[in-house]
Amino acid sequence: MSDEQTDKTTPGPQPEPLRFFGTTWVGHDGGYGLRRAGVAVGSLGAAVAGAFVLRFAHQGLAVADVGGFVNALVVVMFAVCTAIAFRKTWEGFTRRPADPSREDALRGLKAIGFLGSLLAYFVRSLIEAPGEKLVRAEYEAARVQYEKRRAGRTGNPMARRQKRKRP
């Protein structure tokens, strides 16, 4: 299905648009492959640029001669934050957060470990559009539920009620 086929005039549940993909993930059309390649290249490029920025920041600490303990502490902090950000971002592609307020509390940590989020986005875009599996499962479940509800209703309910009243 293209974006035109999934507009609001179609009866039933509508697919949720994904960032950078819109609703092209539904039928893998409308430049879906090119968008995935662009997202992969863009997120990897942003991760490389971010790594250079962190390298320059670390060199700044070395020039300031803050000491080995502070240098090690900064490296460990960025490594831990990057690992947590990768894990949380990856989990966000496969399931909705159980506690959204906890995810909001981790926003600062994910900002510090931005390399992890970018790398998770890169790796996931090699497999599919990031978040596609989750949104596709929700969309298909909604479609099945809609079809069940729709199949159960046949005819005019008022006509059936009137027939029952007459002996």
XYZ file of N, CA and C in Angstrom:
501
model
N 0.841 -1.181 0.000
C 0.000 0.000 0.000
C 0.883 1.239 0.000
N 0.503 2.219 -0.724
C 1.243 3.472 -0.716
C 0.578 4.442 0.245
N 1.195 5.607 0.404
C 0.637 6.611 1.296
C -0.763 7.023 0.855
N -1.014 7.018 -0.455
C -2.321 7.417 -0.947
C -3.375 6.371 -0.596
N -2.991 5.097 -0.560
C -3.937 4.033 -0.280
C -4.253 3.927 1.207
N -3.417 4.480 2.071
C -3.635 4.364 3.505
C -4.075 5.683 4.106
N -4.785 6.492 3.311
C -5.246 7.774 3.849
C -6.436 7.552 4.765
N -6.964 8.603 5.325
C -8.021 8.517 6.332
C -9.369 8.078 5.774
N -9.540 7.981 4.450
C -10.814 7.565 3.894
C -10.969 6.049 3.902
N -9.894 5.313 4.097
C -9.966 3.862 4.146
C -10.586 3.441 5.466
N -11.611 2.566 5.427
C -12.225 2.148 6.696
C -11.263 1.265 7.495
N -11.406 1.317 8.797
C -10.595 0.475 9.663
C -9.405 1.209 10.234
N -8.566 0.480 10.931
C -7.397 1.097 11.557
C -6.401 1.596 10.522
N -5.716 2.670 10.860
C -4.734 3.272 9.962
C -3.326 2.944 10.452
N -2.382 2.711 9.554
C -1.010 2.420 9.986
C -0.361 3.649 10.611
N 0.439 3.407 11.620
C 1.155 4.485 12.300
C 2.386 4.850 11.474
N 2.563 6.114 11.143
C 3.755 6.493 10.370
C 5.017 6.396 11.223
N 6.096 5.963 10.594
C 7.393 5.892 11.255
C 8.256 7.071 10.822
N 9.143 7.506 11.698
C 10.046 8.614 11.367
C 10.892 8.227 10.157
N 10.986 9.104 9.202
C 11.720 8.963 7.937
C 11.037 8.032 6.935
N 10.009 7.289 7.342
C 9.399 6.309 6.451
C 7.931 6.574 6.170
N 7.269 7.347 6.989
C 5.839 7.547 6.823
C 5.127 6.217 6.945
N 4.273 5.913 5.987
C 3.591 4.616 5.991
C 4.113 3.711 4.871
N 5.284 4.012 4.328
C 5.840 3.165 3.272
C 6.238 1.789 3.793
N 6.337 1.637 5.108
C 6.700 0.331 5.683
C 5.598 -0.703 5.483
N 4.373 -0.261 5.242
C 3.254 -1.198 5.106
C 3.469 -2.102 3.892
N 3.730 -1.516 2.741
C 3.902 -2.295 1.520
C 5.314 -2.271 0.977
N 6.257 -1.694 1.740
C 7.653 -1.551 1.294
C 7.728 -0.888 -0.077
N 6.941 0.183 -0.235
C 6.934 0.917 -1.493
C 7.258 2.382 -1.229
N 7.201 3.187 -2.250
C 7.438 4.621 -2.100
C 8.852 4.955 -1.700
N 9.826 4.211 -2.231
C 11.220 4.485 -1.899
C 11.661 3.912 -0.569
N 10.986 2.881 -0.104
C 11.292 2.277 1.187
C 12.752 1.819 1.262
N 13.229 1.141 0.246
C 14.610 0.641 0.244
C 15.627 1.769 0.288
N 15.371 2.801 -0.495
C 16.280 3.955 -0.481
C 16.241 4.677 0.860
N 15.073 4.756 1.441
C 14.969 5.398 2.754
C 15.732 4.600 3.804
N 15.612 3.281 3.754
C 16.364 2.459 4.713
C 17.853 2.629 4.532
N 18.308 2.657 3.288
C 19.736 2.871 3.035
C 20.164 4.248 3.525
N 19.332 5.254 3.288
C 19.653 6.605 3.747
C 19.707 6.705 5.260
N 18.786 6.037 5.928
C 18.784 6.046 7.393
C 20.025 5.329 7.923
N 20.399 4.219 7.299
C 21.586 3.483 7.740
C 22.845 4.332 7.571
N 22.997 4.922 6.406
C 24.180 5.757 6.152
C 24.168 6.988 7.056
N 23.029 7.610 7.204
C 22.933 8.809 8.038
C 23.234 8.542 9.495
N 22.673 7.451 10.039
C 22.925 7.157 11.460
C 24.366 6.730 11.696
N 24.948 5.992 10.757
C 26.356 5.622 10.905
C 27.251 6.848 10.779
N 26.938 7.720 9.834
C 27.713 8.957 9.692
C 27.613 9.843 10.918
N 26.425 9.942 11.486
C 26.253 10.740 12.703
C 27.008 10.109 13.873
N 27.044 8.775 13.939
C 27.790 8.096 15.005
C 29.286 8.340 14.867
N 29.784 8.304 13.639
C 31.213 8.570 13.414
C 31.543 10.016 13.781
N 30.692 10.939 13.372
C 30.923 12.345 13.724
C 30.870 12.539 15.239
N 29.949 11.874 15.905
C 29.853 11.957 17.355
C 31.072 11.377 18.040
N 31.605 10.290 17.479
C 32.818 9.692 18.048
C 33.996 10.655 17.930
N 34.075 11.373 16.817
C 35.148 12.373 16.680
C 34.986 13.498 17.702
N 33.763 13.921 17.931
C 33.523 14.971 18.922
C 33.947 14.493 20.310
N 33.596 13.257 20.645
C 34.010 12.711 21.939
C 35.526 12.564 22.033
N 36.146 12.220 20.934
C 37.616 12.105 20.926
C 38.252 13.462 21.193
N 37.729 14.493 20.550
C 38.269 15.839 20.782
C 38.027 16.293 22.223
N 36.883 15.923 22.770
C 36.600 16.262 24.169
C 37.580 15.550 25.098
N 37.872 14.312 24.797
C 38.832 13.562 25.605
C 40.233 14.156 25.474
N 40.595 14.586 24.288
C 41.892 15.251 24.114
C 41.939 16.558 24.896
N 40.798 17.228 24.979
C 40.731 18.455 25.777
C 40.978 18.177 27.244
N 40.477 17.063 27.726
C 40.754 16.680 29.111
C 42.236 16.363 29.312
N 42.835 15.741 28.307
C 44.266 15.425 28.402
C 45.095 16.705 28.417
N 44.723 17.666 27.597
C 45.442 18.949 27.554
C 45.282 19.688 28.886
N 44.087 19.589 29.480
C 43.830 20.258 30.758
C 44.543 19.555 31.906
N 45.062 18.377 31.660
C 45.823 17.611 32.649
C 45.012 17.418 33.934
N 43.809 16.856 33.764
C 42.939 16.647 34.912
C 43.299 15.390 35.696
N 44.097 14.553 35.146
C 44.537 13.355 35.846
C 43.965 12.091 35.249
N 44.630 11.002 35.553
C 44.240 9.705 35.005
C 42.907 9.210 35.531
N 42.609 9.499 36.796
C 41.352 9.039 37.376
C 40.155 9.680 36.683
N 40.212 10.984 36.455
C 39.105 11.688 35.796
C 38.969 11.222 34.349
N 40.098 11.033 33.661
C 40.048 10.528 32.281
C 39.371 9.158 32.238
N 39.765 8.269 33.145
C 39.176 6.928 33.181
C 37.692 7.002 33.535
N 37.355 7.862 34.459
C 35.959 8.024 34.865
C 35.088 8.498 33.700
N 35.590 9.447 32.930
C 34.837 9.960 31.772
C 34.668 8.872 30.716
N 35.713 8.115 30.455
C 35.636 7.045 29.456
C 34.637 5.975 29.902
N 34.694 5.571 31.167
C 33.779 4.554 31.679
C 32.343 5.076 31.644
N 32.161 6.342 32.026
C 30.818 6.926 32.018
C 30.219 6.911 30.611
N 30.990 7.334 29.619
C 30.466 7.332 28.252
C 30.235 5.912 27.744
N 31.089 4.980 28.124
C 30.910 3.591 27.686
C 29.639 2.996 28.284
N 29.414 3.214 29.575
C 28.221 2.675 30.232
C 26.962 3.332 29.670
N 26.993 4.646 29.522
C 25.818 5.350 28.980
C 25.533 4.918 27.548
N 26.572 4.683 26.768
C 26.389 4.231 25.384
C 25.763 2.842 25.355
N 26.225 1.958 26.223
C 25.669 0.601 26.267
C 24.206 0.629 26.704
N 23.885 1.427 27.706
C 22.493 1.510 28.171
C 21.614 2.134 27.097
N 22.111 3.179 26.447
C 21.327 3.825 25.390
C 21.074 2.859 24.230
N 22.088 2.064 23.870
C 21.908 1.077 22.800
C 20.810 0.092 23.192
N 20.904 -0.444 24.403
C 19.942 -1.445 24.852
C 18.530 -0.878 24.905
N 18.366 0.302 25.471
C 17.029 0.893 25.596
C 16.455 1.262 24.222
N 17.290 1.753 23.340
C 16.827 2.086 21.990
C 16.417 0.816 21.252
N 17.218 -0.222 21.374
C 16.912 -1.502 20.713
C 15.611 -2.081 21.251
N 15.415 -2.027 22.577
C 14.173 -2.522 23.166
C 12.974 -1.711 22.684
N 13.172 -0.430 22.441
C 12.096 0.425 21.954
C 11.631 0.064 20.558
N 12.471 -0.646 19.810
C 12.086 -1.081 18.469
C 11.216 -2.331 18.505
N 11.237 -3.073 19.612
C 10.528 -4.347 19.664
C 9.313 -4.342 20.577
N 9.239 -3.398 21.534
C 8.069 -3.341 22.413
C 7.911 -1.942 22.972
N 6.678 -1.643 23.329
C 6.377 -0.349 23.946
C 6.884 -0.362 25.382
N 7.341 0.781 25.878
C 7.817 0.807 27.263
C 6.677 0.562 28.239
N 6.960 -0.254 29.262
C 5.943 -0.562 30.269
C 5.654 0.666 31.126
N 6.674 1.455 31.389
C 6.534 2.637 32.233
C 7.116 3.844 31.495
N 6.275 4.626 30.811
C 6.788 5.776 30.055
C 7.514 6.807 30.924
N 7.136 6.932 32.186
C 7.815 7.904 33.044
C 9.253 7.473 33.305
N 9.497 6.170 33.358
C 10.880 5.688 33.530
C 11.707 5.995 32.278
N 11.093 5.852 31.117
C 11.788 6.188 29.877
C 12.124 7.676 29.836
N 11.229 8.518 30.341
C 11.507 9.953 30.402
C 12.671 10.236 31.341
N 12.767 9.477 32.423
C 13.866 9.663 33.369
C 15.203 9.264 32.751
N 15.179 8.345 31.798
C 16.413 7.897 31.151
C 16.807 8.766 29.955
N 16.040 9.784 29.671
C 16.312 10.618 28.505
C 17.696 11.269 28.574
N 18.091 11.759 29.739
C 19.412 12.381 29.899
C 20.533 11.379 29.706
N 20.350 10.184 30.256
C 21.349 9.142 30.096
C 21.485 8.746 28.628
N 20.354 8.671 27.935
C 20.402 8.338 26.507
C 21.038 9.458 25.695
N 20.906 10.690 26.167
C 21.552 11.804 25.462
C 23.065 11.727 25.630
N 23.519 11.348 26.807
C 24.960 11.200 27.011
C 25.488 10.037 26.187
N 24.747 8.952 26.138
C 25.152 7.781 25.360
C 24.573 7.786 23.964
N 24.532 8.949 23.342
C 23.918 9.095 22.019
C 24.521 8.169 20.984
N 25.804 7.799 21.147
C 26.420 6.885 20.179
C 25.695 5.536 20.178
N 25.292 5.074 21.342
C 24.563 3.810 21.420
C 23.237 3.868 20.688
N 22.526 4.981 20.853
C 21.244 5.135 20.153
C 21.448 5.174 18.641
N 22.470 5.898 18.202
C 22.741 5.987 16.763
C 23.156 4.633 16.195
N 23.972 3.897 16.943
C 24.396 2.579 16.467
C 23.233 1.591 16.454
N 22.348 1.673 17.431
C 21.164 0.810 17.425
C 20.286 1.133 16.219
N 20.142 2.416 15.917
C 19.361 2.830 14.758
C 20.005 2.295 13.478
N 21.335 2.359 13.397
C 22.046 1.862 12.221
C 21.839 0.360 12.043
N 22.074 -0.399 13.115
C 21.963 -1.857 13.019
C 20.534 -2.267 12.681
N 19.555 -1.620 13.312
C 18.161 -1.974 13.049
C 17.762 -1.630 11.615
N 18.305 -0.541 11.077
C 17.946 -0.164 9.709
C 18.535 -1.130 8.680
N 19.519 -1.929 9.076
C 20.019 -2.970 8.176
C 19.025 -4.131 8.087
N 18.227 -4.304 9.123
C 17.262 -5.402 9.184
C 15.910 -4.958 8.624
N 15.428 -3.808 9.106
C 14.119 -3.277 8.730
C 14.090 -1.803 9.088
N 12.988 -1.151 8.800
C 12.817 0.223 9.271
C 12.751 0.179 10.790
N 13.530 1.000 11.476
C 13.520 0.948 12.938
C 12.115 1.131 13.515
N 11.667 0.123 14.233
C 10.334 0.136 14.820
C 9.276 -0.533 13.969
N 9.640 -0.986 12.777
C 8.651 -1.565 11.866
C 8.012 -2.827 12.424
N 8.790 -3.687 13.041
C 8.260 -4.949 13.561
C 7.170 -4.693 14.596
N 7.420 -3.774 15.495
C 6.460 -3.441 16.542
C 5.191 -2.841 15.953
N 5.344 -1.865 15.088
C 4.189 -1.172 14.523
C 3.414 -2.099 13.586
N 4.122 -2.967 12.868
C 3.438 -3.911 11.979
C 2.601 -4.899 12.785
N 3.147 -5.400 13.885
C 2.389 -6.344 14.724
C 1.147 -5.671 15.298
N 1.286 -4.440 15.763
C 0.137 -3.715 16.304
C -0.897 -3.438 15.215
N -0.439 -3.062 14.035
C -1.346 -2.752 12.927
C -2.089 -4.003 12.469
N -1.374 -5.111 12.332
C -2.025 -6.343 11.885
C -3.024 -6.844 12.928
N -2.685 -6.720 14.218
C -3.631 -7.114 15.270
C -4.880 -6.229 15.223
N -4.695 -4.947 14.992
C -5.838 -4.037 14.888
C -6.687 -4.370 13.666
N -6.045 -4.730 12.552
C -6.800 -5.099 11.346
C -7.613 -6.371 11.587
N -7.003 -7.367 12.238
C -7.708 -8.617 12.522
C -8.893 -8.343 13.438
N -8.679 -7.548 14.466
C -9.768 -7.212 15.388
C -10.877 -6.451 14.666
N -10.502 -5.536 13.781
C -11.490 -4.781 13.010
C -12.296 -5.715 12.112
N -11.623 -6.630 11.435
C -12.319 -7.570 10.550
C -13.260 -8.484 11.332
N -12.862 -8.902 12.541
C -13.742 -9.732 13.366
C -14.994 -8.960 13.760
N -14.796 -7.719 14.190
C -15.948 -6.899 14.571
C -16.850 -6.656 13.382
N -16.255 -6.411 12.252
C -17.023 -6.097 11.051
C -17.769 -7.327 10.535
N -17.146 -8.492 10.622
C -17.784 -9.721 10.139
C -18.973 -10.097 11.021
N -18.945 -9.737 12.276
C -20.043 -10.060 13.185
C -21.285 -9.246 12.926
N -21.161 -8.142 12.233
C -22.317 -7.275 11.958
C -22.752 -7.474 10.514
N -23.889 -8.075 10.354
C -24.443 -8.216 9.006
C -25.877 -7.719 9.033
N -26.236 -6.979 8.065
C -27.592 -6.472 7.971
C -27.835 -5.275 8.869
N -29.081 -4.914 8.961
C -29.495 -3.767 9.762
C -29.976 -4.270 11.117
N -29.358 -3.873 12.220
C -29.786 -4.354 13.540
C -31.210 -3.943 13.879
N -31.642 -2.805 13.397
C -33.014 -2.363 13.667
C -34.027 -3.306 13.014
N -33.712 -3.821 11.855
C -34.612 -4.743 11.175
C -34.756 -6.028 11.971
N -33.684 -6.502 12.576
C -33.758 -7.716 13.385
C -34.602 -7.488 14.636
N -34.476 -6.340 15.243
C -35.242 -6.049 16.443
C -36.743 -5.982 16.121
N -37.070 -5.412 14.992
C -38.469 -5.309 14.628
C -39.063 -6.676 14.356
N -38.299 -7.589 13.792
C -38.791 -8.938 13.515
C -39.084 -9.686 14.809
N -38.263 -9.483 15.809
C -38.456 -10.183 17.079
C -39.723 -9.711 17.800
N -40.065 -8.455 17.652
C -41.232 -7.908 18.356
C -42.525 -8.482 17.807
N -42.552 -8.833 16.577
C -43.775 -9.372 15.974
C -43.870 -10.871 16.287
N -45.000 -11.288 16.830
C -45.137 -12.728 17.151
C -45.423 -13.578 15.948
